[in-house]
XYZ file of C-alpha atoms in Angstrom:
300
model
C 65.065 8.611 -7.264
C 63.387 10.174 -4.268
C 66.726 11.602 -3.158
C 66.924 14.628 -0.904
C 69.195 17.406 -2.172
C 70.438 19.093 0.979
C 67.809 19.697 3.620
C 65.187 21.598 1.664
C 64.788 19.912 -1.721
C 63.723 16.522 -3.011
C 63.706 14.920 -6.458
C 60.618 12.813 -7.187
C 60.215 11.105 -10.555
C 62.754 13.453 -12.084
C 61.022 16.574 -10.733
C 62.907 18.737 -8.248
C 60.836 20.337 -5.499
C 61.867 22.908 -2.936
C 60.224 22.216 0.439
C 59.026 25.590 1.701
C 57.201 24.919 4.980
C 55.458 22.148 6.888
C 51.662 22.444 6.683
C 50.483 19.144 8.184
C 51.445 16.117 10.245
C 50.141 12.560 10.624
C 51.034 9.487 12.654
C 54.081 8.699 10.510
C 53.971 11.454 7.902
C 54.544 15.150 7.302
C 53.021 17.401 4.639
C 54.954 20.296 3.120
C 54.088 23.197 0.892
C 56.549 22.876 -1.981
C 57.552 24.601 -5.201
C 58.623 22.896 -8.411
C 61.956 24.481 -9.272
C 61.283 24.110 -13.026
C 58.015 26.055 -13.252
C 57.625 27.588 -9.745
C 54.164 26.022 -9.343
C 53.107 25.120 -5.813
C 52.393 21.574 -4.656
C 51.674 19.704 -1.448
C 54.169 16.939 -0.720
C 53.569 14.189 1.802
C 56.613 12.490 3.300
C 55.913 9.093 4.866
C 58.716 7.641 7.001
C 58.192 3.885 7.180
C 59.822 2.200 10.177
C 58.220 -1.221 9.751
C 56.998 -3.515 6.996
C 53.439 -2.745 8.144
C 53.973 0.989 7.604
C 55.391 0.263 4.147
C 52.273 -1.775 3.348
C 50.055 1.085 4.525
C 51.960 3.490 2.260
C 51.506 1.172 -0.739
C 47.793 0.788 0.052
C 47.379 4.564 0.224
C 49.019 4.992 -3.183
C 46.723 2.313 -4.642
C 43.711 4.113 -3.165
C 44.622 7.357 -4.944
C 45.197 5.495 -8.202
C 41.666 4.059 -8.140
C 40.108 7.435 -8.889
C 40.060 10.266 -11.380
C 37.358 12.688 -10.288
C 37.230 16.482 -9.793
C 36.094 16.111 -6.168
C 38.827 13.638 -5.208
C 42.450 14.678 -4.861
C 44.852 13.583 -7.601
C 48.185 11.934 -6.848
C 50.571 13.582 -9.328
C 53.865 11.864 -8.510
C 55.089 9.297 -6.014
C 58.347 7.601 -5.237
C 59.978 5.420 -2.607
C 63.424 6.397 -1.378
C 66.211 3.986 -0.573
C 66.555 2.341 2.819
C 68.256 4.666 5.306
C 69.697 2.677 8.274
C 71.034 5.790 9.981
C 67.498 7.156 10.321
C 66.100 3.811 11.557
C 63.579 3.681 8.721
C 62.940 0.972 6.143
C 62.019 3.541 3.483
C 60.687 7.023 2.823
C 57.712 7.424 0.510
C 57.027 10.747 -1.197
C 53.589 11.696 -2.546
C 52.983 14.855 -4.595
C 49.525 16.479 -4.770
C 48.049 19.763 -6.027
C 48.315 22.654 -3.588
C 45.013 24.223 -2.541
C 45.658 27.884 -1.770
C 42.130 28.396 -0.384
C 42.800 25.960 2.446
C 40.410 23.474 4.001
C 36.813 23.529 5.152
C 38.149 23.573 8.713
C 40.007 26.810 7.924
C 36.662 28.335 6.884
C 35.064 27.305 10.178
C 38.039 28.667 12.135
C 37.501 32.044 10.446
C 33.786 31.909 11.373
C 32.734 32.415 7.755
C 29.035 31.716 7.208
C 27.609 30.115 4.073
C 24.453 31.222 2.310
C 22.003 28.395 1.610
C 22.946 28.304 -2.064
C 26.702 28.223 -1.456
C 26.323 25.644 1.326
C 24.322 23.312 -0.921
C 26.641 23.668 -3.913
C 29.719 23.019 -1.794
C 28.248 20.107 0.151
C 26.877 18.472 -3.003
C 30.353 18.627 -4.560
C 31.722 16.754 -1.530
C 28.908 14.211 -1.829
C 29.780 13.611 -5.485
C 33.294 12.678 -4.405
C 31.925 10.293 -1.779
C 29.559 8.754 -4.328
C 32.532 7.994 -6.557
C 34.288 6.282 -3.633
C 31.214 4.211 -2.764
C 30.638 3.229 -6.399
C 34.134 1.704 -6.353
C 33.016 -0.354 -3.317
C 35.302 1.566 -0.983
C 34.735 3.807 2.053
C 36.860 6.806 3.069
C 36.484 6.187 6.855
C 37.963 9.541 7.942
C 35.823 12.275 6.431
C 36.217 15.516 8.403
C 36.471 19.247 7.607
C 40.282 19.273 7.580
C 40.218 16.588 4.856
C 38.079 18.730 2.552
C 40.074 21.255 0.521
C 38.455 24.165 -1.315
C 38.968 25.101 -4.939
C 36.364 27.811 -4.380
C 33.162 28.367 -2.397
C 31.253 25.758 -4.382
C 33.867 23.083 -5.068
C 35.346 20.820 -2.403
C 38.056 18.209 -2.941
C 38.406 15.205 -0.622
C 41.921 14.166 0.332
C 43.811 11.783 2.647
C 42.983 8.267 1.475
C 45.200 6.641 4.103
C 42.187 5.285 6.037
C 40.246 4.140 2.972
C 39.105 0.521 3.178
C 36.627 -1.761 1.365
C 33.032 -0.583 1.743
C 31.945 -3.750 3.580
C 34.027 -5.377 6.293
C 32.717 -8.571 7.873
C 33.578 -9.093 11.534
C 33.363 -12.773 12.476
C 35.480 -13.124 15.624
C 36.075 -11.192 18.830
C 39.738 -10.669 17.918
C 38.728 -9.154 14.565
C 36.258 -6.887 16.340
C 38.973 -5.672 18.713
C 41.445 -5.242 15.863
C 39.075 -3.036 13.866
C 38.025 -1.094 16.949
C 41.690 -0.337 17.667
C 42.163 0.625 14.024
C 39.214 3.042 14.171
C 40.587 4.581 17.358
C 43.854 5.312 15.553
C 42.564 6.303 12.115
C 39.075 7.843 12.420
C 38.569 11.353 13.839
C 36.640 10.970 17.088
C 34.221 13.906 16.566
C 33.109 12.584 13.156
C 33.330 8.845 13.847
C 30.228 6.730 13.313
C 28.840 5.128 16.503
C 29.297 1.584 15.161
C 33.078 2.152 15.083
C 33.312 2.886 18.823
C 32.095 -0.547 19.898
C 32.384 -3.163 17.184
C 30.403 -6.335 17.708
C 31.351 -9.887 16.754
C 29.359 -11.164 13.752
C 28.700 -7.638 12.512
C 29.177 -5.813 9.222
C 30.857 -2.437 8.915
C 29.582 -0.653 5.795
C 30.152 2.547 3.857
C 27.372 4.091 5.957
C 30.138 5.137 8.356
C 30.948 7.809 5.751
C 27.334 8.992 5.767
C 27.477 9.675 9.516
C 30.709 11.632 9.049
C 29.125 13.592 6.199
C 26.197 14.410 8.476
C 28.659 15.934 10.937
C 30.278 17.921 8.120
C 26.877 19.224 6.949
C 26.110 20.261 10.548
C 29.431 22.126 10.673
C 28.703 23.826 7.327
C 25.452 25.106 8.813
C 26.668 26.101 12.281
C 30.441 26.562 12.046
C 31.392 23.568 14.206
C 30.656 19.867 14.387
C 27.808 18.444 16.489
C 30.245 16.934 19.008
C 33.014 19.546 19.022
C 31.810 21.083 22.288
C 31.683 17.648 23.940
C 35.261 17.039 22.823
C 36.418 20.479 24.010
C 34.939 19.900 27.468
C 36.743 16.568 27.732
C 33.480 14.637 28.018
C 32.921 11.275 26.340
C 32.357 11.771 22.614
C 31.527 8.075 22.297
C 28.633 8.383 24.755
C 27.392 11.596 23.165
C 27.378 10.031 19.694
C 25.750 6.814 20.936
C 22.951 8.789 22.619
C 21.571 9.892 19.272
C 20.774 13.353 20.645
C 21.729 16.138 18.255
C 21.434 19.663 19.654
C 20.450 22.264 17.082
C 21.503 25.889 17.585
C 18.876 28.602 17.409
C 20.046 29.581 13.939
C 18.918 26.203 12.552
C 15.811 28.006 11.317
C 18.099 29.932 8.937
C 18.247 26.945 6.597
C 15.428 25.089 4.794
C 13.981 22.161 6.736
C 15.050 19.732 4.002
C 18.699 20.458 4.859
C 18.205 20.000 8.611
C 16.062 16.881 8.185
C 18.581 15.298 5.809
C 21.421 16.109 8.178
C 19.618 14.516 11.152
C 18.876 11.403 9.077
C 22.572 11.120 8.215
C 23.454 11.308 11.915
C 21.149 8.417 12.857
C 22.837 5.961 15.232
C 21.682 2.958 13.178
C 23.624 2.596 9.900
C 20.719 1.065 7.966
C 18.498 4.019 8.941
C 20.802 6.533 7.288
C 20.204 7.557 3.666
C 22.609 6.387 0.978
C 24.897 8.862 -0.725
C 22.615 8.833 -3.793
C 19.570 9.551 -1.602
C 21.361 12.545 -0.110
C 22.401 13.942 -3.489
C 18.880 13.568 -4.843
C 17.282 15.338 -1.862
C 19.769 18.179 -1.634
C 19.842 18.701 -5.398
C 16.124 19.399 -5.152
C 16.803 21.877 -2.332
C 19.534 23.494 -4.443
C 17.154 24.016 -7.365
C 14.632 25.589 -5.000
C 17.326 27.880 -3.597
C 18.219 28.889 -7.155
C 14.591 29.707 -7.952
C 14.291 31.818 -4.808
C 17.515 33.659 -5.654
């Protein structure tokens, strides 16, 4: 049960996997490319080393988040298991999660290679991501950490959202100053700074955090799909304040913004609005961009 055979293999729910190489790392987790020794198929395996009861709770919550969904644009949890307590390693438990392996990599890998999308491919791919987000929001949840490295590619027109470790209820009511500080600290730790909604940088007492945080992040992803990098990546690279840049509401558009139909740019800017209630809903976005996709198809 979750035992490690030597240094390079692990048995999870009766399946033996050979750990080939590390391909990712989180705050208390590692992700490995792995091969099932029975059929030689590739998988991605996440190893979560829990040092405290709180980390164990977070691992259980993440598993529950995956189990909420069965959708082609949301990653599937194939196997999971919790290993025995290991006092010599100063951990309370080790949790193993097994996922499909995406050989085409992530959306961030595409941007790193400076690959440009045609309008049709961009719309098809982004709409597939939006369908995954709609499923999350329909379950009254919010992802909270949407970013290009959390979008895996089946192909040019099909994205799959992963990493549900930051997923929380869609609406979070903040009633006290201590709650506000607690959630602000949580956002600092769990939400990528370049794609973080402005309301998560400074959380007010007697406020409501909604799933519109995901819409802002999606706006940043759409910007990156158009221009190869996020709207605040340069600010981050220079070491300037991303929080101030996001709060300003000023979105600089590269010259090549004229390459794409105005409906894409206008929708993207609406998604990046500093006020959550001024952003479109996920259904609004799908409706608008589906229309743009049909137009792109007619032109093609």
